[in-house]
Short mmCIF file of C-alpha atoms in Angstrom, two decimals:
data_model
loop_
_atom_site.label_atom_id
_atom_site.label_comp_id
_atom_site.label_asym_id
_atom_site.label_seq_id
_atom_site.Cartn_x
_atom_site.Cartn_y
_atom_site.Cartn_z
CA UNK R 1 49.79 51.59 117.26
CA UNK R 2 51.32 48.54 118.93
CA UNK R 3 52.85 50.21 121.99
CA UNK R 4 50.37 52.54 123.63
CA UNK R 5 46.72 51.62 123.95
CA UNK R 6 44.50 52.84 121.16
CA UNK R 7 42.28 55.12 123.16
CA UNK R 8 40.69 56.76 120.17
CA UNK R 9 38.15 54.60 118.34
CA UNK R 10 37.38 56.77 115.33
CA UNK R 11 37.79 55.09 111.94
CA UNK R 12 38.67 58.37 110.29
CA UNK R 13 41.81 60.23 111.21
CA UNK R 14 40.27 62.81 113.49
CA UNK R 15 42.32 64.12 116.40
CA UNK R 16 40.95 66.03 119.35
CA UNK R 17 43.36 68.94 120.00
CA UNK R 18 43.39 67.97 123.68
CA UNK R 19 44.93 64.62 122.75
CA UNK R 20 48.04 66.36 121.44
CA UNK R 21 49.02 66.81 125.09
CA UNK R 22 50.05 63.58 126.79
CA UNK R 23 48.70 62.65 130.23
CA UNK R 24 51.22 62.30 133.05
CA UNK R 25 50.68 58.54 133.14
CA UNK R 26 50.32 56.46 129.98
CA UNK R 27 48.98 52.89 129.90
CA UNK R 28 50.61 50.56 127.37
CA UNK R 29 49.64 47.35 125.58
CA UNK R 30 52.04 45.45 127.81
CA UNK R 31 50.17 44.08 130.81
CA UNK R 32 50.93 46.01 133.96
CA UNK R 33 53.26 48.50 132.29
CA UNK R 34 52.34 52.13 132.83
CA UNK R 35 54.81 54.82 131.85
CA UNK R 36 55.15 58.32 133.20
CA UNK R 37 56.20 61.27 131.09
CA UNK R 38 59.90 61.90 131.50
CA UNK R 39 60.75 65.18 133.20
CA UNK R 40 61.16 68.28 131.08
CA UNK R 41 64.89 68.58 130.51
CA UNK R 42 67.23 69.59 127.75
CA UNK R 43 65.52 69.65 124.33
CA UNK R 44 67.48 67.54 121.84
CA UNK R 45 66.54 67.96 118.19
CA UNK R 46 65.59 64.87 116.20
CA UNK R 47 65.56 64.28 112.46
CA UNK R 48 62.12 62.94 111.56
CA UNK R 49 61.93 61.05 108.25
CA UNK R 50 59.28 59.15 106.32
CA UNK R 51 56.61 61.85 106.55
CA UNK R 52 55.72 61.43 102.88
CA UNK R 53 54.26 58.00 103.68
CA UNK R 54 52.02 59.45 106.40
CA UNK R 55 50.51 62.51 104.75
CA UNK R 56 47.00 61.82 106.08
CA UNK R 57 48.28 61.40 109.63
CA UNK R 58 50.32 64.58 109.52
CA UNK R 59 47.42 66.50 107.99
CA UNK R 60 45.20 65.37 110.87
CA UNK R 61 47.82 66.47 113.40
CA UNK R 62 48.26 69.82 111.65
CA UNK R 63 44.52 70.41 111.64
CA UNK R 64 44.24 69.65 115.35
CA UNK R 65 47.34 71.70 116.26
CA UNK R 66 46.15 74.80 114.37
CA UNK R 67 49.69 76.07 113.86
CA UNK R 68 50.69 75.58 117.50
CA UNK R 69 53.30 73.29 119.01
CA UNK R 70 52.20 69.85 120.17
CA UNK R 71 53.68 66.93 122.06
CA UNK R 72 55.34 63.96 120.38
CA UNK R 73 56.74 60.75 121.85
CA UNK R 74 59.03 57.91 120.83
CA UNK R 75 58.17 54.22 120.41
CA UNK R 76 60.83 51.55 119.74
CA UNK R 77 60.07 49.00 117.02
CA UNK R 78 62.40 46.02 117.59
CA UNK R 79 60.25 43.90 115.25
CA UNK R 80 60.39 46.36 112.36
CA UNK R 81 61.14 44.30 109.22
CA UNK R 82 63.42 46.96 107.77
CA UNK R 83 65.35 48.05 110.84
CA UNK R 84 65.39 46.26 114.20
CA UNK R 85 66.46 49.49 115.87
CA UNK R 86 63.75 51.65 114.38
CA UNK R 87 62.25 54.39 116.56
CA UNK R 88 58.80 55.62 115.58
CA UNK R 89 57.57 59.14 116.30
CA UNK R 90 53.95 59.59 117.38
CA UNK R 91 51.63 62.51 118.02
CA UNK R 92 48.38 61.71 119.87
CA UNK R 93 47.79 58.12 118.67
CA UNK R 94 49.02 58.51 115.10
CA UNK R 95 52.36 57.59 113.58
CA UNK R 96 54.02 60.60 111.93
CA UNK R 97 57.50 59.32 111.07
CA UNK R 98 60.73 57.72 112.22
CA UNK R 99 63.99 59.03 113.63
CA UNK R 100 66.45 59.12 110.75
CA UNK R 101 69.62 57.07 110.46
CA UNK R 102 72.21 56.80 111.90
CA UNK R 103 70.90 58.62 115.00
CA UNK R 104 68.09 56.06 115.42
CA UNK R 105 70.57 53.53 116.85
CA UNK R 106 71.45 55.75 119.81
CA UNK R 107 67.83 56.85 120.28
CA UNK R 108 66.73 53.21 120.29
CA UNK R 109 69.00 52.67 123.29
CA UNK R 110 67.85 55.85 125.05
CA UNK R 111 64.16 55.02 124.53
CA UNK R 112 64.56 51.52 125.95
CA UNK R 113 66.62 52.80 128.88
CA UNK R 114 63.81 55.24 129.65
CA UNK R 115 61.20 52.47 129.45
CA UNK R 116 63.24 50.39 131.89
CA UNK R 117 62.97 53.37 134.28
CA UNK R 118 59.22 53.49 133.69
CA UNK R 119 59.44 56.66 131.59
CA UNK R 120 58.24 57.70 128.15
CA UNK R 121 60.52 59.99 126.16
CA UNK R 122 58.59 62.90 124.73
CA UNK R 123 59.05 66.42 123.47
CA UNK R 124 57.60 69.24 121.42
CA UNK R 125 57.10 69.57 117.68
CA UNK R 126 55.49 71.68 115.00
CA UNK R 127 54.17 71.00 111.51
CA UNK R 128 55.99 73.11 108.93
CA UNK R 129 55.03 73.45 105.26
CA UNK R 130 57.62 74.41 102.67
CA UNK R 131 56.82 77.68 100.96
CA UNK R 132 55.24 77.38 97.49
CA UNK R 133 55.23 73.56 97.68
CA UNK R 134 52.98 70.80 98.95
CA UNK R 135 55.76 69.43 101.15
CA UNK R 136 54.90 69.26 104.84
CA UNK R 137 57.08 67.92 107.61
CA UNK R 138 57.33 67.73 111.36
CA UNK R 139 60.23 69.33 113.21
CA UNK R 140 60.72 68.62 116.88
CA UNK R 141 62.92 67.81 119.83
CA UNK R 142 62.84 65.35 122.71
CA UNK R 143 63.46 66.23 126.35
CA UNK R 144 66.54 64.50 127.74
CA UNK R 145 68.21 64.75 131.17
CA UNK R 146 70.66 67.62 131.52
CA UNK R 147 74.23 66.31 131.65
CA UNK R 148 76.78 67.77 134.03
CA UNK R 149 76.45 70.49 136.65
CA UNK R 150 74.35 73.60 136.39
CA UNK R 151 75.93 77.03 136.82
CA UNK R 152 73.35 77.66 139.53
CA UNK R 153 74.89 74.89 141.65
CA UNK R 154 78.18 76.76 142.12
CA UNK R 155 78.38 79.07 145.12
CA UNK R 156 79.83 82.62 145.10
CA UNK R 157 83.47 82.54 146.14
CA UNK R 158 86.24 85.10 145.72
CA UNK R 159 89.45 83.92 144.09
CA UNK R 160 92.78 85.14 145.34
CA UNK R 161 94.86 87.19 142.91
CA UNK R 162 97.15 84.20 142.41
CA UNK R 163 94.23 81.84 141.74
CA UNK R 164 92.64 84.28 139.30
CA UNK R 165 95.95 84.66 137.49
CA UNK R 166 96.26 80.88 137.11
CA UNK R 167 92.64 80.62 135.91
CA UNK R 168 93.29 83.27 133.25
CA UNK R 169 96.44 81.43 132.17
CA UNK R 170 94.50 78.15 131.86
CA UNK R 171 91.81 79.77 129.72
CA UNK R 172 94.38 81.31 127.37
CA UNK R 173 96.41 78.09 127.14
CA UNK R 174 93.31 76.05 126.30
CA UNK R 175 92.33 78.56 123.64
CA UNK R 176 95.80 78.45 122.09
CA UNK R 177 96.07 74.66 122.05
CA UNK R 178 92.55 73.43 121.26
CA UNK R 179 91.67 72.21 117.77
CA UNK R 180 88.37 71.64 116.01
CA UNK R 181 87.18 68.16 117.05
CA UNK R 182 87.16 65.46 114.38
CA UNK R 183 85.00 63.01 116.31
CA UNK R 184 82.17 63.20 118.83
CA UNK R 185 84.52 61.73 121.44
CA UNK R 186 86.94 64.61 120.88
CA UNK R 187 84.05 67.08 121.10
CA UNK R 188 82.97 65.67 124.46
CA UNK R 189 86.54 65.77 125.75
CA UNK R 190 87.02 69.38 124.67
CA UNK R 191 83.73 70.47 126.24
CA UNK R 192 84.75 68.76 129.48
CA UNK R 193 88.02 70.70 129.53
CA UNK R 194 86.14 73.92 128.79
CA UNK R 195 83.77 73.35 131.72
CA UNK R 196 86.74 72.72 134.00
CA UNK R 197 88.18 76.12 133.08
CA UNK R 198 84.85 77.96 133.07
CA UNK R 199 83.98 76.69 136.55
CA UNK R 200 87.01 78.56 137.89
CA UNK R 201 85.47 81.86 136.81
CA UNK R 202 81.81 81.20 137.66
CA UNK R 203 82.14 81.26 141.44
CA UNK R 204 84.22 84.45 141.31
CA UNK R 205 81.76 86.07 138.90
CA UNK R 206 78.97 85.30 141.35
CA UNK R 207 81.02 86.83 144.16
CA UNK R 208 81.54 89.99 142.06
CA UNK R 209 77.79 90.21 141.54
CA UNK R 210 77.32 90.25 145.30
CA UNK R 211 80.27 92.58 145.91
CA UNK R 212 80.23 95.01 142.96
CA UNK R 213 82.13 97.89 144.56
CA UNK R 214 85.37 98.54 142.70
CA UNK R 215 84.71 95.70 140.24
CA UNK R 216 84.27 95.73 136.47
CA UNK R 217 80.78 94.30 136.78
CA UNK R 218 79.98 94.44 133.06
CA UNK R 219 83.11 92.46 132.22
CA UNK R 220 82.23 89.80 134.77
CA UNK R 221 78.65 89.64 133.53
CA UNK R 222 80.02 88.92 130.07
CA UNK R 223 82.33 86.24 131.48
CA UNK R 224 79.42 84.68 133.35
CA UNK R 225 77.31 84.63 130.20
CA UNK R 226 79.98 82.79 128.19
CA UNK R 227 80.56 80.33 131.04
CA UNK R 228 76.84 79.62 131.13
CA UNK R 229 76.97 78.71 127.44
CA UNK R 230 80.03 76.52 128.03
CA UNK R 231 78.14 74.54 130.67
CA UNK R 232 75.25 74.12 128.21
CA UNK R 233 77.69 73.02 125.50
CA UNK R 234 78.89 70.18 127.73
CA UNK R 235 75.35 68.81 127.97
CA UNK R 236 74.70 69.42 124.26
CA UNK R 237 77.83 67.45 123.38
CA UNK R 238 76.54 64.44 125.30
CA UNK R 239 73.67 64.14 122.80
CA UNK R 240 75.46 65.37 119.69
CA UNK R 241 75.21 63.26 116.54
CA UNK R 242 77.92 65.27 114.78
CA UNK R 243 81.19 66.72 116.09
CA UNK R 244 80.36 70.09 114.53
CA UNK R 245 77.03 70.53 116.33
CA UNK R 246 78.68 72.45 119.17
CA UNK R 247 81.13 75.31 118.59
CA UNK R 248 83.32 74.43 121.55
CA UNK R 249 86.44 76.05 120.11
CA UNK R 250 84.65 79.32 119.42
CA UNK R 251 83.27 79.44 122.94
CA UNK R 252 86.69 78.74 124.50
CA UNK R 253 88.26 81.48 122.41
CA UNK R 254 85.53 83.90 123.44
CA UNK R 255 86.20 83.23 127.11
CA UNK R 256 89.95 83.61 126.64
CA UNK R 257 89.49 86.95 124.88
CA UNK R 258 87.32 88.23 127.72
CA UNK R 259 89.68 87.29 130.54
CA UNK R 260 92.92 88.10 128.70
CA UNK R 261 94.27 91.32 130.14
CA UNK R 262 92.26 91.08 133.35
CA UNK R 263 94.34 92.11 136.32
CA UNK R 264 94.36 89.62 139.18
#
């Protein structure tokens, strides 16, 4: 396969189901280079293309997987004659496709950055057959580091009435002024603003959870839920290949509707 050692010597395409799970450490063809599986993080969907040229390989994977999910990993192909930034997708030791364009360019960078850290980018996939056709493809995602803070990192803290009033005003103003992003850069910027507003409510929502007496706990649970999604959106936007992948505007409007009318 050119990147990882060929540890399976069979001439026929026969895959042991156990080999669809990667070991924690993977030896490569490059002398002295051993990669570790990257940590399980945020699953980022990939568009796998070229499966029609690898029907036998995919059939072997499908047979070994028996309808279950299996692990895939990414291999850069800088010497590919058609695309110097090609990124191949493997399962066990067989090639099942490539990451589609134009996303392959960014993935080529991410894969090589991971290799420089001594890590192999991997994820989970499943073989799916189109109903009433012979078409079979692989759908999967790759684990990437979570971007930004986690909601769990924020500590419970009560806001003063004045601070809560200002936070509500900021949420409503952002909702009234934000527009659908036209570029990925605009999407990232909008999600960053949304996190800045949501963070104001998270700590107070956590305080309400610990001090429920006299509080509208259901309302604050709803606020917390939306804020959690907003934090996830920020990380999703970091890996987005299209500005419409994340409904940042809808989430901001949802938060504004929830907090509008709250009494400080």
